[in-house]
XYZ file of N, CA and C in Angstrom:
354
model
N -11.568 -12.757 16.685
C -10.212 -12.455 17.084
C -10.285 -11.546 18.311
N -9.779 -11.994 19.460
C -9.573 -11.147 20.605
C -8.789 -10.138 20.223
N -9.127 -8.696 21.156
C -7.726 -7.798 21.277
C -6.048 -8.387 21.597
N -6.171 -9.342 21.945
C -4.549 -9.643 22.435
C -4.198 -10.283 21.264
N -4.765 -11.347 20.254
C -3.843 -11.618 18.756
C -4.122 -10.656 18.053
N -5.140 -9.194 18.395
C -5.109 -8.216 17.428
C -3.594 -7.294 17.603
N -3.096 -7.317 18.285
C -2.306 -6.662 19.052
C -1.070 -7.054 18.928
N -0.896 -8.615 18.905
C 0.055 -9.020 18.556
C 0.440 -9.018 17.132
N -0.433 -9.080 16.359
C -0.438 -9.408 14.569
C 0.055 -7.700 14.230
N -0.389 -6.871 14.814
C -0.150 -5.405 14.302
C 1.235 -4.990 14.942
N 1.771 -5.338 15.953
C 3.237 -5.621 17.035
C 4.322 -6.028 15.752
N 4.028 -7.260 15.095
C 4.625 -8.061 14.350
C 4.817 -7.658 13.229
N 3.362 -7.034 12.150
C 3.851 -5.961 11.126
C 4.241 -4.900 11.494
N 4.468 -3.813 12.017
C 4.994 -2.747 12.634
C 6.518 -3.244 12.454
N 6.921 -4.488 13.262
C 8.090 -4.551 13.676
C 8.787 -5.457 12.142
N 8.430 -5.581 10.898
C 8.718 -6.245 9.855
C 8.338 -4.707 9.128
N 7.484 -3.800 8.756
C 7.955 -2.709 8.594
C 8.677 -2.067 8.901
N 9.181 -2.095 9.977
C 10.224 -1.028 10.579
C 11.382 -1.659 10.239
N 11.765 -3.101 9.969
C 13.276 -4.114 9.612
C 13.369 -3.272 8.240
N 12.106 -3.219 7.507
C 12.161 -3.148 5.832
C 12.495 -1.170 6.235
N 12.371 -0.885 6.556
C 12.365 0.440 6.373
C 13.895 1.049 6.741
N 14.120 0.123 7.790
C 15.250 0.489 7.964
C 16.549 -0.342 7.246
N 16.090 -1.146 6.509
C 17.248 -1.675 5.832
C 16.985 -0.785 4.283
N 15.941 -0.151 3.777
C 15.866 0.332 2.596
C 17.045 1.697 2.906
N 16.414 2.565 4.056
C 17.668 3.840 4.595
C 19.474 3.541 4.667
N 19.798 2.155 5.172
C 20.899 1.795 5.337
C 21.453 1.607 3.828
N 20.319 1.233 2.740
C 20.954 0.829 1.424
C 21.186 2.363 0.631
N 19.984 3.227 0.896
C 20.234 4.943 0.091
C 21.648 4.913 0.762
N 21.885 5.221 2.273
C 22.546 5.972 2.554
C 24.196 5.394 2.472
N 24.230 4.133 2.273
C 25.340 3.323 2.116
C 25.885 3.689 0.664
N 25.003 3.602 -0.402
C 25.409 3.706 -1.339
C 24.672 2.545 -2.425
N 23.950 1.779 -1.983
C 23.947 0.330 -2.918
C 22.716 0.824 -3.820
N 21.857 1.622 -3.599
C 20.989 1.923 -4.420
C 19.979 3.646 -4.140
N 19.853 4.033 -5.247
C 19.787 5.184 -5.446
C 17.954 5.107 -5.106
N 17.432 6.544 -5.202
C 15.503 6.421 -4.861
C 15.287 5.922 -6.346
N 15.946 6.454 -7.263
C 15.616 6.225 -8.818
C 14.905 5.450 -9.103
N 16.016 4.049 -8.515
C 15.950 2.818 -8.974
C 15.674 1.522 -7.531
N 14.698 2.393 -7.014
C 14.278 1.738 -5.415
C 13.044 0.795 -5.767
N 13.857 -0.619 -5.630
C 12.663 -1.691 -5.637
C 12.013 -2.231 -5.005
N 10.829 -1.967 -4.590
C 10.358 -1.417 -3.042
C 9.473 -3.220 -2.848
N 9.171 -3.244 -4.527
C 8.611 -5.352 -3.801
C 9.659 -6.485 -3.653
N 10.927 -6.335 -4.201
C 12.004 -7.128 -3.934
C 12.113 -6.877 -1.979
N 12.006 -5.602 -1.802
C 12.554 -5.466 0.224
C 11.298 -6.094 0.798
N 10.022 -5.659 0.039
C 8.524 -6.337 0.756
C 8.684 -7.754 0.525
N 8.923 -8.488 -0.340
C 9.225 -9.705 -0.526
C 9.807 -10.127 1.206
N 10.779 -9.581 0.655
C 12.314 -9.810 1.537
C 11.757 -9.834 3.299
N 10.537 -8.790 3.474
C 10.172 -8.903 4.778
C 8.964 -9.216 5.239
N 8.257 -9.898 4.127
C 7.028 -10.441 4.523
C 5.998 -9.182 4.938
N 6.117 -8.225 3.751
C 5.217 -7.462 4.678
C 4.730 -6.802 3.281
N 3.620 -6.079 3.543
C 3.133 -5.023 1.941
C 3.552 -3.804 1.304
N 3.968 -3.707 0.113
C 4.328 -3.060 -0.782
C 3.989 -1.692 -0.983
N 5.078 -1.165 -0.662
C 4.491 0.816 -0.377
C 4.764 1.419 -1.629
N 4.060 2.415 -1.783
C 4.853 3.419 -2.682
C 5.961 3.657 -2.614
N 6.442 4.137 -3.323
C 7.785 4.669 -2.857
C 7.813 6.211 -2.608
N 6.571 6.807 -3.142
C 6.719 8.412 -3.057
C 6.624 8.136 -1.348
N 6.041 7.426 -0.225
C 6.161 7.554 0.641
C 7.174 7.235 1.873
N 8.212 6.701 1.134
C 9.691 6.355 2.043
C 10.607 7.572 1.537
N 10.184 8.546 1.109
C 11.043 9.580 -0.069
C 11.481 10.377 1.350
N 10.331 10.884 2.381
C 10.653 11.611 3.251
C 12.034 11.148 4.666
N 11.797 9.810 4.323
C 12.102 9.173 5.571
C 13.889 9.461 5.091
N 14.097 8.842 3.709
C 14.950 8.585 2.949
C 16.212 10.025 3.276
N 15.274 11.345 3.444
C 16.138 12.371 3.488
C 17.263 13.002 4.201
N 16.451 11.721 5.724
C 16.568 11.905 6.967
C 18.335 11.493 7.321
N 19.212 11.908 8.413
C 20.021 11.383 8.459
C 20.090 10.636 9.676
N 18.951 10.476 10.466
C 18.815 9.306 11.128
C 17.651 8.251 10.904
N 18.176 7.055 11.014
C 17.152 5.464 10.566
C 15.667 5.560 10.682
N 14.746 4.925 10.185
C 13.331 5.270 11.043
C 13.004 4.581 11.986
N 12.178 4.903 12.893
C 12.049 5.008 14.278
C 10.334 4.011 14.199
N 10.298 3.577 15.056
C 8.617 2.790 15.581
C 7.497 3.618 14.925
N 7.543 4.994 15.609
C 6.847 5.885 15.461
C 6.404 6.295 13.858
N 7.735 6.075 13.201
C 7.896 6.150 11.776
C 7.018 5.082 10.963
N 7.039 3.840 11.355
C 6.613 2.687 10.659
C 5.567 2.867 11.109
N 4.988 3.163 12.180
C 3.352 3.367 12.242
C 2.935 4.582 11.446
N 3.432 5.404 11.654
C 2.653 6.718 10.643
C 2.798 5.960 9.092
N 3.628 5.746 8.708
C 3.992 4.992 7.486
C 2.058 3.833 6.724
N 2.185 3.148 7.781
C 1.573 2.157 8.202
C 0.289 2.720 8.096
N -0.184 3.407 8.483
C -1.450 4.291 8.840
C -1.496 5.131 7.579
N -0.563 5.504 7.090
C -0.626 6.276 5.391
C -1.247 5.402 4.429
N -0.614 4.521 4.764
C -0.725 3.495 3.398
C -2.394 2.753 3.483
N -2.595 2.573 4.564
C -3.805 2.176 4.499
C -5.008 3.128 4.238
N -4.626 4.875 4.297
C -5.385 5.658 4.175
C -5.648 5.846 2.895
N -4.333 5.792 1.918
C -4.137 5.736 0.587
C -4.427 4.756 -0.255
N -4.526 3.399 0.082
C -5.478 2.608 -0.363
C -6.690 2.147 -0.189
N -7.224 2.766 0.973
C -8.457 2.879 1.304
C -9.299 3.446 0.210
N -8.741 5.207 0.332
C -9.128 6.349 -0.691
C -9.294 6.284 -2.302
N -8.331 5.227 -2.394
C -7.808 5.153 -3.949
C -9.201 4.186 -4.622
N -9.325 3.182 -3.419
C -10.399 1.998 -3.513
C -11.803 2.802 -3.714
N -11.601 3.544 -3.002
C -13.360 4.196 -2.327
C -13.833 5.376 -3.190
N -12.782 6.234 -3.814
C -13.132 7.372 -4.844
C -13.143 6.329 -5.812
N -12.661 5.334 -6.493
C -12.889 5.052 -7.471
C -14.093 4.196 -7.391
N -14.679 3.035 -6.877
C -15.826 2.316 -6.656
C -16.743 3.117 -6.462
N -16.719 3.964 -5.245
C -17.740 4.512 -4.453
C -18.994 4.770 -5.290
N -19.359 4.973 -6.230
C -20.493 5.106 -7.067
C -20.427 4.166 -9.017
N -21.590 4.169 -8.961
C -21.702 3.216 -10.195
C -20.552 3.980 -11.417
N -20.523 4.872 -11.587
C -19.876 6.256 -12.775
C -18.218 5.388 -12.298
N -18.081 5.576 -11.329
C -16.532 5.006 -10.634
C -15.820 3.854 -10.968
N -17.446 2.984 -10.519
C -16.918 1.381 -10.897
C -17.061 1.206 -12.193
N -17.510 1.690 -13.509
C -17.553 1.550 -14.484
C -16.834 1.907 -15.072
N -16.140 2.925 -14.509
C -15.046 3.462 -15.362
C -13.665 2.728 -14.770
N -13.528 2.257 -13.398
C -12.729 1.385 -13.116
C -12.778 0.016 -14.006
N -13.377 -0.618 -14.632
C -13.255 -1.683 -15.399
C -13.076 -1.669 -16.605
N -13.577 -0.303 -17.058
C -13.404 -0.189 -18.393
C -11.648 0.429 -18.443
N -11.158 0.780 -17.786
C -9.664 1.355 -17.458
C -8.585 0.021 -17.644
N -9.421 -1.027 -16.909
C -9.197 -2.402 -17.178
C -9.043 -3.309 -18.089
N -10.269 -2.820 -19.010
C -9.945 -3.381 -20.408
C -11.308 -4.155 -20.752
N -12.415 -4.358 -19.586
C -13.792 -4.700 -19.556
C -14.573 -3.957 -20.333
N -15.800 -4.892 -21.035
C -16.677 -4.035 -21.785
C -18.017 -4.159 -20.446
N -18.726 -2.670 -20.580
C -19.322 -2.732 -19.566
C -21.221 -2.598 -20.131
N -21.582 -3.634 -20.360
C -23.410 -3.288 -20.948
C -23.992 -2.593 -20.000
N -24.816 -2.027 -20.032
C -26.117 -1.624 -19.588
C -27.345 -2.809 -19.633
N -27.675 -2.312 -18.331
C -29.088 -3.130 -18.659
C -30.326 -2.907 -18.847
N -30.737 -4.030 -19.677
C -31.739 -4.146 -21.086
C -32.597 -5.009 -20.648
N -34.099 -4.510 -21.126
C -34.953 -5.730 -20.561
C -35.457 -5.832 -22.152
N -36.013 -7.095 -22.406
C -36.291 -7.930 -23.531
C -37.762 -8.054 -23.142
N -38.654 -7.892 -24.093
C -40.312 -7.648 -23.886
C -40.426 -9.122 -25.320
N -40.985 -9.989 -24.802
C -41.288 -10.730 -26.102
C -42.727 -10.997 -26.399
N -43.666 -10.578 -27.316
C -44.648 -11.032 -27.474
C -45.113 -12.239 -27.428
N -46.019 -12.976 -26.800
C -46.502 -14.480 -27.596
C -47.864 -14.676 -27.980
């Protein structure tokens, strides 16, 4: 992938984050739905784009003006830091990933070597 469809593909989510972000602010502040009850994969649905927390639109939400470019990239750049982190403390070592599967509902063996006489 060249820099110029890298550029464009990140142009394009930016600008489908920033639709979703700013139509979630227009709905708090209108009235149609409260943070309570903020259904944050029905709007990702809605804009073709990935599914945030919601503790992280909480700030934007407070604001009494819309979010801004600048907004959807910091946004953007959170979220990937936060699932990066979330991925990497938990895998990052065998103790991690084992306890990540077993959290899961996986039974996890150890391994056993089998010595057979003949």
């Amino acid at each position: 992938m060249n820099t110029e469809e890298k550029n464009t593909r990140d142009t394009s989510q930016n600008a489908a984050l920033l639709a979703m972000l700013r139509e979630i602010w227009d709905d708090c502040h209108a009235g149609r739905t409260v943070y309570d009850n903020l259904d944050m994969c029905a709007y990702a649905h809605r804009h073709a784009c990935r599914q945030l927390p919601r503790f992280m639109v909480a700030a934007l939400l407070t604001r009494d003006t819309p979010p801004t470019e600048a907004d959807a990239e910091w946004i953007r750049t959170e979220n990937n830091a936060y699932v990066y982190s979330s991925r990497r403390g938990m895998a990052g070592t065998i103790e991690g990933a084992i306890a990540l599967l077993k959290g899961r509902g996986y039974r996890v063996m150890k391994k056993t070597t089998a010595y057979i006489d003949l």
